[in-house]
Amino acid sequence: MTDYNLIKEQMKALIESDNWYVPVMSNLSALLYESMDRLNWAGFYIVKEDTLVLGPFQGKVACIHIPSGKGVCGTAFKEDKTQLVVNVHDFPGHIACDSASNSEIVVPIHKDGKVVAVLDIDSPEIGRFTESDRDGLEMVVRELEKHISF
């Protein structure tokens, strides 16, 4: 079981040296990738106009642009709501950046009341993510929002 409180504290310690989003997202993607089991991708997409653009990540090569409302990430961005997808193949309009991905969780990140990025985590295992993962990742993201600088 992933210790999200520990991840949150480790992230806060990393932010103390520099809170600019590039190093923070780079280190947090590595921290999540190393701390969570059965993942094949962990990273960020950053909002640019009405599109998500690839940000820091760990994993295989990824899609560079995702339009608002498209796929799991675009849906999380457009609806401003965490998406916990048990089987991505059942998600309407799923974008298969990595054909090995079978489940996904995406959490919107806010600054000044608007979505500025999303945290995207994929697994090759169907049903990998649980409500506990949703709660833990949302807690980490809420803490991230307090400190990150864009």
Coordinates of N, CA, C and O in Angstrom, one line a residue:
M1 N 0.8 -1.2 0.0 CA 0.0 0.0 0.0 C 0.9 1.2 0.0 O 1.9 1.3 0.7
T2 N 0.5 2.2 -0.8 CA 1.3 3.4 -1.0 C 1.1 4.3 0.2 O 0.0 4.6 0.6
D3 N 2.2 4.9 0.7 CA 2.1 5.8 1.8 C 2.1 7.2 1.3 O 3.1 7.9 1.1
Y4 N 0.9 7.8 1.0 CA 0.8 9.1 0.4 C 1.2 10.2 1.4 O 1.6 11.3 0.9
N5 N 1.0 10.0 2.7 CA 1.5 11.0 3.7 C 3.0 11.2 3.6 O 3.5 12.3 3.6
L6 N 3.7 10.0 3.4 CA 5.2 10.1 3.2 C 5.5 10.8 1.9 O 6.4 11.7 1.9
I7 N 4.8 10.5 0.9 CA 5.1 11.1 -0.4 C 4.9 12.6 -0.3 O 5.7 13.5 -0.8
K8 N 3.8 13.0 0.4 CA 3.5 14.5 0.6 C 4.6 15.2 1.3 O 5.1 16.2 0.9
E9 N 5.1 14.5 2.4 CA 6.2 15.1 3.2 C 7.5 15.2 2.4 O 8.2 16.2 2.4
Q10 N 7.8 14.2 1.6 CA 9.0 14.2 0.8 C 8.9 15.3 -0.3 O 9.9 16.0 -0.6
M11 N 7.7 15.4 -0.9 CA 7.5 16.4 -1.9 C 7.7 17.8 -1.3 O 8.4 18.7 -1.9
K12 N 7.2 18.1 -0.1 CA 7.3 19.3 0.6 C 8.8 19.6 0.8 O 9.2 20.8 0.6
A13 N 9.6 18.6 1.2 CA 11.0 18.8 1.4 C 11.7 19.2 0.1 O 12.6 20.1 0.1
L14 N 11.3 18.6 -1.0 CA 11.9 18.9 -2.3 C 11.5 20.3 -2.7 O 12.3 21.0 -3.3
I15 N 10.3 20.7 -2.4 CA 9.8 22.1 -2.8 C 10.6 23.2 -2.1 O 10.8 24.3 -2.6
E16 N 11.1 22.9 -0.9 CA 11.8 23.9 -0.1 C 13.0 24.5 -0.9 O 13.3 25.7 -0.7
S17 N 13.7 23.7 -1.7 CA 14.8 24.2 -2.4 C 14.5 25.0 -3.7 O 15.2 25.8 -4.1
D18 N 13.3 24.7 -4.3 CA 12.9 25.4 -5.4 C 11.4 25.0 -5.7 O 11.1 23.8 -5.9
N19 N 10.5 26.0 -5.7 CA 9.1 25.7 -5.9 C 8.6 25.9 -7.4 O 7.4 25.9 -7.6
W20 N 9.6 26.2 -8.3 CA 9.2 26.4 -9.7 C 8.6 25.0 -10.2 O 9.2 24.0 -9.9
Y21 N 7.6 25.0 -11.0 CA 6.9 23.8 -11.4 C 7.7 22.8 -12.1 O 7.5 21.6 -12.0
V22 N 8.7 23.2 -12.9 CA 9.5 22.2 -13.7 C 10.3 21.3 -12.8 O 10.1 20.1 -12.9
P23 N 11.1 21.8 -11.8 CA 11.8 20.8 -11.0 C 10.9 20.1 -10.0 O 11.1 18.9 -9.7
V24 N 9.8 20.8 -9.6 CA 8.9 20.1 -8.6 C 8.2 19.0 -9.3 O 8.1 17.8 -8.8
M25 N 7.6 19.2 -10.5 CA 7.0 18.1 -11.3 C 7.9 17.0 -11.7 O 7.6 15.9 -11.7
S26 N 9.1 17.4 -12.0 CA 10.1 16.4 -12.4 C 10.4 15.4 -11.2 O 10.4 14.2 -11.3
N27 N 10.7 16.0 -10.0 CA 10.9 15.2 -8.9 C 9.7 14.4 -8.4 O 9.8 13.3 -8.0
L28 N 8.5 15.1 -8.4 CA 7.3 14.4 -8.0 C 7.0 13.2 -8.9 O 6.6 12.2 -8.4
S29 N 7.2 13.4 -10.2 CA 6.9 12.2 -11.1 C 7.8 11.1 -10.8 O 7.4 9.9 -10.7
A30 N 9.1 11.4 -10.5 CA 10.0 10.3 -10.1 C 9.7 9.7 -8.8 O 9.7 8.5 -8.6
L31 N 9.3 10.5 -7.8 CA 8.9 10.0 -6.5 C 7.7 9.1 -6.6 O 7.7 8.0 -6.0
L32 N 6.7 9.5 -7.3 CA 5.5 8.7 -7.5 C 5.8 7.4 -8.2 O 5.4 6.3 -7.9
Y33 N 6.6 7.5 -9.3 CA 7.0 6.3 -10.1 C 7.7 5.3 -9.3 O 7.5 4.1 -9.4
E34 N 8.6 5.8 -8.4 CA 9.3 4.9 -7.5 C 8.5 4.4 -6.3 O 8.8 3.3 -5.8
S35 N 7.6 5.1 -5.8 CA 6.8 4.8 -4.6 C 5.6 3.9 -4.9 O 5.2 3.2 -4.0
M36 N 5.1 4.0 -6.0 CA 3.8 3.2 -6.4 C 4.2 2.0 -7.2 O 5.1 2.2 -8.1
D37 N 3.6 0.9 -6.9 CA 4.0 -0.3 -7.7 C 3.0 -0.4 -8.9 O 2.0 0.2 -9.0
R38 N 3.5 -1.2 -9.9 CA 2.7 -1.6 -11.0 C 2.3 -0.4 -11.9 O 1.1 -0.3 -12.3
L39 N 3.2 0.5 -12.1 CA 3.0 1.6 -13.0 C 3.8 1.5 -14.3 O 4.9 0.9 -14.3
N40 N 3.3 2.1 -15.3 CA 4.2 2.2 -16.5 C 4.3 3.7 -17.0 O 5.0 4.0 -17.9
W41 N 3.7 4.6 -16.2 CA 3.8 6.1 -16.6 C 3.3 6.9 -15.4 O 2.3 6.6 -14.8
A42 N 4.1 7.9 -15.1 CA 3.7 8.9 -14.0 C 4.2 10.2 -14.4 O 5.4 10.4 -14.6
G43 N 3.3 11.2 -14.6 CA 3.8 12.5 -15.0 C 2.7 13.5 -15.1 O 1.6 13.4 -14.5
F44 N 3.0 14.6 -15.8 CA 2.2 15.8 -15.8 C 1.9 16.3 -17.3 O 2.8 16.1 -18.1
Y45 N 0.8 16.8 -17.4 CA 0.4 17.6 -18.6 C 0.1 19.0 -18.1 O -0.6 19.1 -17.2
I46 N 0.6 20.0 -18.8 CA 0.4 21.4 -18.4 C -0.5 22.1 -19.4 O -0.4 21.9 -20.6
V47 N -1.4 22.9 -18.9 CA -2.3 23.6 -19.7 C -1.6 24.7 -20.5 O -0.9 25.6 -19.9
K48 N -1.9 24.8 -21.8 CA -1.4 25.8 -22.6 C -2.6 26.2 -23.5 O -3.0 25.4 -24.4
E49 N -3.2 27.4 -23.3 CA -4.4 27.8 -23.9 C -5.5 26.7 -23.6 O -5.8 26.5 -22.4
D50 N -6.1 26.0 -24.5 CA -7.1 25.1 -24.2 C -6.7 23.6 -24.5 O -7.5 22.8 -24.9
T51 N -5.4 23.4 -24.4 CA -4.8 22.1 -24.7 C -3.8 21.7 -23.6 O -3.2 22.6 -22.9
L52 N -3.7 20.4 -23.3 CA -2.7 19.9 -22.4 C -1.4 19.6 -23.2 O -1.5 19.0 -24.3
V53 N -0.3 20.0 -22.7 CA 1.0 19.8 -23.3 C 1.9 19.0 -22.3 O 1.9 19.2 -21.1
L54 N 2.6 18.0 -22.9 CA 3.4 17.1 -22.1 C 4.4 17.9 -21.2 O 5.1 18.8 -21.6
G55 N 4.4 17.5 -19.9 CA 5.3 18.0 -19.0 C 6.3 17.0 -18.5 O 6.4 15.9 -19.1
P56 N 6.9 17.2 -17.3 CA 7.8 16.2 -16.8 C 7.1 14.9 -16.5 O 6.0 14.9 -16.0
F57 N 7.9 13.8 -16.7 CA 7.3 12.4 -16.5 C 8.3 11.4 -16.4 O 9.5 11.6 -16.7
Q58 N 7.9 10.2 -16.0 CA 8.7 9.0 -15.9 C 7.9 7.9 -16.7 O 6.7 7.8 -16.5
G59 N 8.6 7.2 -17.6 CA 7.9 6.2 -18.4 C 8.3 6.3 -19.9 O 9.3 7.0 -20.2
K60 N 7.5 5.6 -20.7 CA 7.8 5.6 -22.1 C 7.4 6.9 -22.8 O 6.7 7.7 -22.2
V61 N 7.8 7.1 -24.0 CA 7.4 8.3 -24.8 C 5.9 8.4 -24.8 O 5.2 7.5 -24.8
A62 N 5.5 9.7 -24.7 CA 4.1 10.0 -24.5 C 3.5 11.0 -25.6 O 4.3 11.6 -26.3
C63 N 2.2 11.1 -25.6 CA 1.6 12.1 -26.5 C 2.0 13.5 -26.0 O 2.2 13.7 -24.8
I64 N 2.2 14.3 -27.0 CA 2.7 15.7 -26.7 C 1.5 16.6 -26.4 O 1.6 17.4 -25.5
H65 N 0.5 16.6 -27.2 CA -0.7 17.4 -27.1 C -2.0 16.6 -26.8 O -2.2 15.6 -27.5
I66 N -2.8 17.0 -25.9 CA -4.1 16.4 -25.7 C -5.1 17.5 -25.6 O -5.1 18.4 -24.7
P67 N -6.1 17.6 -26.5 CA -7.1 18.6 -26.5 C -8.0 18.5 -25.3 O -8.3 17.4 -24.8
S68 N -8.6 19.6 -24.8 CA -9.5 19.6 -23.7 C -10.7 18.7 -24.1 O -11.2 18.7 -25.2
G69 N -11.1 17.8 -23.2 CA -12.2 16.9 -23.3 C -11.9 15.6 -24.0 O -12.8 14.8 -24.2
K70 N -10.7 15.5 -24.5 CA -10.3 14.2 -25.2 C -9.5 13.3 -24.3 O -8.6 13.7 -23.6
G71 N -9.8 12.0 -24.3 CA -9.1 11.1 -23.5 C -9.4 11.3 -22.0 O -10.1 12.2 -21.6
V72 N -8.7 10.5 -21.2 CA -8.8 10.6 -19.7 C -8.3 12.0 -19.2 O -8.9 12.6 -18.4
C73 N -7.1 12.3 -19.7 CA -6.5 13.6 -19.3 C -7.3 14.8 -19.7 O -7.6 15.7 -18.9
G74 N -7.7 14.8 -20.9 CA -8.5 16.0 -21.4 C -9.8 16.1 -20.7 O -10.4 17.2 -20.5
T75 N -10.4 14.9 -20.4 CA -11.7 14.9 -19.6 C -11.5 15.5 -18.2 O -12.3 16.3 -17.7
A76 N -10.4 15.1 -17.5 CA -10.1 15.6 -16.2 C -9.9 17.1 -16.2 O -10.4 17.8 -15.4
F77 N -9.3 17.6 -17.3 CA -9.0 19.0 -17.5 C -10.3 19.7 -17.7 O -10.7 20.7 -17.0
K78 N -11.1 19.3 -18.7 CA -12.4 19.9 -19.0 C -13.4 19.9 -17.9 O -14.0 20.9 -17.6
E79 N -13.5 18.8 -17.2 CA -14.5 18.6 -16.2 C -14.0 19.1 -14.8 O -14.8 19.2 -13.9
D80 N -12.7 19.4 -14.7 CA -12.1 19.7 -13.4 C -12.5 18.7 -12.4 O -12.9 19.1 -11.3
K81 N -12.2 17.4 -12.7 CA -12.6 16.4 -11.8 C -11.7 15.2 -12.0 O -11.3 14.8 -13.1
T82 N -11.2 14.6 -10.9 CA -10.4 13.4 -10.9 C -11.1 12.3 -11.7 O -12.2 12.1 -11.5
Q83 N -10.3 11.7 -12.6 CA -10.8 10.5 -13.4 C -10.1 9.3 -12.9 O -8.8 9.2 -13.0
L84 N -10.8 8.3 -12.3 CA -10.2 7.0 -11.9 C -10.9 6.0 -12.9 O -12.1 5.7 -12.8
V85 N -10.0 5.5 -13.8 CA -10.5 4.6 -14.8 C -10.0 3.2 -14.6 O -8.8 2.9 -14.7
V86 N -10.9 2.3 -14.3 CA -10.6 0.9 -14.0 C -10.0 0.2 -15.3 O -9.0 -0.5 -15.2
N87 N -10.6 0.4 -16.4 CA -10.2 -0.2 -17.7 C -10.3 0.9 -18.8 O -11.4 1.3 -19.2
V88 N -9.1 1.4 -19.2 CA -9.1 2.5 -20.2 C -9.8 2.1 -21.5 O -10.2 3.0 -22.3
H89 N -9.8 0.8 -21.8 CA -10.4 0.4 -23.1 C -11.9 0.6 -23.1 O -12.6 0.5 -24.1
D90 N -12.5 0.8 -21.9 CA -13.9 1.1 -21.8 C -14.2 2.6 -21.7 O -15.4 2.9 -21.6
F91 N -13.2 3.4 -21.7 CA -13.4 4.8 -21.6 C -13.6 5.4 -23.0 O -12.7 5.3 -23.8
P92 N -14.7 6.1 -23.2 CA -15.0 6.6 -24.5 C -13.9 7.7 -24.9 O -13.6 8.6 -24.2
G93 N -13.3 7.5 -26.1 CA -12.3 8.4 -26.6 C -11.0 8.3 -26.0 O -10.1 9.2 -26.1
H94 N -10.7 7.2 -25.3 CA -9.4 7.0 -24.7 C -8.3 7.1 -25.8 O -8.4 6.7 -26.9
I95 N -7.2 7.9 -25.4 CA -6.1 8.1 -26.2 C -5.0 7.1 -25.8 O -4.5 7.2 -24.7
A96 N -4.6 6.2 -26.7 CA -3.6 5.2 -26.3 C -2.2 5.6 -26.6 O -1.6 5.3 -27.6
C97 N -1.6 6.5 -25.7 CA -0.2 6.9 -25.9 C 0.7 5.7 -25.8 O 1.7 5.6 -26.5
D98 N 0.4 4.8 -24.8 CA 1.1 3.6 -24.6 C 0.1 2.5 -24.6 O -0.7 2.4 -23.7
S99 N 0.3 1.6 -25.6 CA -0.7 0.5 -25.7 C -0.7 -0.5 -24.5 O -1.6 -1.3 -24.3
A100 N 0.4 -0.4 -23.7 CA 0.5 -1.3 -22.5 C -0.4 -0.8 -21.3 O -0.7 -1.5 -20.4
S101 N -0.9 0.5 -21.4 CA -1.7 1.0 -20.3 C -3.1 0.4 -20.3 O -3.7 0.3 -21.4
N102 N -3.5 0.0 -19.1 CA -4.9 -0.6 -19.0 C -5.7 0.1 -18.0 O -7.0 0.0 -18.0
S103 N -5.1 0.8 -17.0 CA -5.9 1.6 -16.1 C -5.2 2.9 -15.9 O -4.0 3.1 -16.2
E104 N -5.9 3.9 -15.4 CA -5.4 5.3 -15.3 C -6.1 6.1 -14.2 O -7.3 5.9 -14.0
I105 N -5.3 7.0 -13.7 CA -5.9 8.0 -12.7 C -5.3 9.4 -13.1 O -4.1 9.5 -13.3
V106 N -6.2 10.4 -13.2 CA -5.8 11.7 -13.5 C -6.4 12.7 -12.6 O -7.6 12.7 -12.4
V107 N -5.5 13.5 -12.0 CA -6.0 14.5 -11.0 C -5.7 15.9 -11.5 O -4.5 16.2 -11.7
P108 N -6.7 16.8 -11.5 CA -6.4 18.2 -11.9 C -5.6 19.0 -10.9 O -5.8 18.7 -9.7
I109 N -4.8 19.9 -11.3 CA -4.0 20.7 -10.5 C -4.4 22.2 -10.7 O -4.5 22.6 -11.9
H110 N -4.6 22.9 -9.6 CA -5.1 24.3 -9.7 C -4.1 25.3 -9.3 O -3.3 25.1 -8.4
K111 N -4.3 26.5 -9.9 CA -3.6 27.7 -9.4 C -4.5 28.9 -9.6 O -5.1 29.0 -10.7
D112 N -4.7 29.6 -8.6 CA -5.6 30.8 -8.6 C -7.0 30.4 -9.1 O -7.6 31.1 -9.9
G113 N -7.5 29.2 -8.7 CA -8.9 28.8 -9.0 C -9.1 28.2 -10.3 O -10.2 27.8 -10.7
K114 N -8.1 28.0 -11.2 CA -8.3 27.4 -12.4 C -7.3 26.2 -12.6 O -6.2 26.2 -12.0
V115 N -7.7 25.3 -13.5 CA -6.8 24.1 -13.8 C -5.6 24.6 -14.6 O -5.8 25.2 -15.7
V116 N -4.4 24.3 -14.1 CA -3.2 24.7 -14.8 C -2.4 23.5 -15.3 O -1.5 23.6 -16.1
A117 N -2.8 22.3 -14.8 CA -2.0 21.0 -15.2 C -2.9 19.8 -14.7 O -3.8 20.0 -13.9
V118 N -2.4 18.7 -15.1 CA -3.0 17.4 -14.5 C -1.9 16.5 -14.2 O -0.9 16.4 -14.9
L119 N -2.1 15.7 -13.1 CA -1.2 14.6 -12.8 C -1.8 13.3 -13.4 O -3.0 13.1 -13.2
D120 N -1.0 12.6 -14.2 CA -1.5 11.4 -14.9 C -0.7 10.2 -14.5 O 0.6 10.3 -14.6
I121 N -1.3 9.2 -14.1 CA -0.6 8.0 -13.7 C -1.3 6.8 -14.4 O -2.5 6.6 -14.3
D122 N -0.5 5.9 -15.1 CA -1.0 4.8 -15.8 C -0.4 3.5 -15.3 O 0.7 3.5 -14.8
S123 N -1.2 2.4 -15.5 CA -0.7 1.1 -15.1 C -1.1 0.1 -16.2 O -2.1 0.2 -16.8
P124 N -0.2 -0.9 -16.4 CA -0.5 -2.0 -17.3 C -1.6 -3.0 -16.7 O -2.1 -3.8 -17.5
E125 N -1.9 -2.8 -15.5 CA -2.9 -3.7 -14.8 C -4.3 -3.1 -14.8 O -4.5 -2.0 -14.3
I126 N -5.3 -3.8 -15.2 CA -6.6 -3.4 -15.1 C -7.0 -3.3 -13.7 O -6.7 -4.2 -12.9
G127 N -7.7 -2.2 -13.3 CA -8.2 -2.1 -11.9 C -7.1 -1.8 -10.9 O -7.3 -2.0 -9.7
R128 N -6.0 -1.3 -11.4 CA -4.8 -1.0 -10.5 C -5.1 0.1 -9.4 O -4.7 0.0 -8.3
F129 N -5.9 1.1 -9.8 CA -6.1 2.2 -8.9 C -7.4 2.1 -8.1 O -8.4 1.7 -8.7
T130 N -7.4 2.6 -6.9 CA -8.5 2.4 -6.0 C -9.0 3.8 -5.5 O -8.3 4.8 -5.7
E131 N -10.0 3.8 -4.7 CA -10.5 5.1 -4.0 C -9.4 5.6 -3.1 O -9.2 6.8 -2.9
S132 N -8.7 4.7 -2.5 CA -7.6 5.1 -1.6 C -6.5 5.8 -2.4 O -5.9 6.8 -1.9
D133 N -6.2 5.3 -3.6 CA -5.2 6.0 -4.5 C -5.8 7.4 -4.8 O -5.0 8.4 -4.8
R134 N -7.1 7.5 -5.2 CA -7.7 8.8 -5.5 C -7.5 9.7 -4.3 O -7.0 10.9 -4.5
D135 N -7.9 9.3 -3.1 CA -7.8 10.2 -1.9 C -6.4 10.6 -1.7 O -6.1 11.8 -1.4
G136 N -5.4 9.6 -1.8 CA -4.0 9.9 -1.5 C -3.4 10.9 -2.5 O -2.7 11.9 -2.2
L137 N -3.7 10.7 -3.8 CA -3.2 11.5 -4.8 C -3.8 12.9 -4.8 O -3.1 13.9 -5.0
E138 N -5.1 13.0 -4.5 CA -5.7 14.3 -4.4 C -5.1 15.1 -3.2 O -4.9 16.3 -3.3
M139 N -4.8 14.4 -2.1 CA -4.1 15.0 -1.0 C -2.8 15.6 -1.4 O -2.4 16.7 -1.0
V140 N -2.0 14.8 -2.1 CA -0.7 15.2 -2.5 C -0.8 16.4 -3.4 O -0.1 17.4 -3.3
V141 N -1.8 16.4 -4.4 CA -2.0 17.5 -5.3 C -2.4 18.7 -4.6 O -2.0 19.8 -4.9
R142 N -3.3 18.6 -3.6 CA -3.7 19.8 -2.8 C -2.6 20.5 -2.1 O -2.5 21.7 -2.1
E143 N -1.6 19.6 -1.6 CA -0.4 20.2 -1.0 C 0.5 20.8 -2.0 O 1.0 21.9 -1.8
L144 N 0.6 20.2 -3.2 CA 1.4 20.8 -4.3 C 0.9 22.1 -4.7 O 1.6 23.1 -4.9
E145 N -0.5 22.3 -4.8 CA -1.1 23.5 -5.2 C -0.7 24.7 -4.2 O -0.7 25.8 -4.7
K146 N -0.5 24.4 -3.0 CA -0.2 25.4 -2.0 C 1.2 26.0 -2.2 O 1.5 27.1 -1.8
H147 N 2.1 25.3 -2.8 CA 3.5 25.7 -2.9 C 4.1 25.9 -4.3 O 5.1 26.6 -4.4
I148 N 3.4 25.4 -5.3 CA 4.1 25.4 -6.6 C 4.0 26.8 -7.2 O 3.0 27.5 -7.0
S149 N 5.0 27.1 -8.0 CA 5.0 28.4 -8.7 C 5.1 28.2 -10.2 O 5.9 27.5 -10.7
F150 N 4.2 28.9 -10.9 CA 4.1 28.8 -12.3 C 4.7 30.1 -12.9 O 4.6 31.2 -12.3

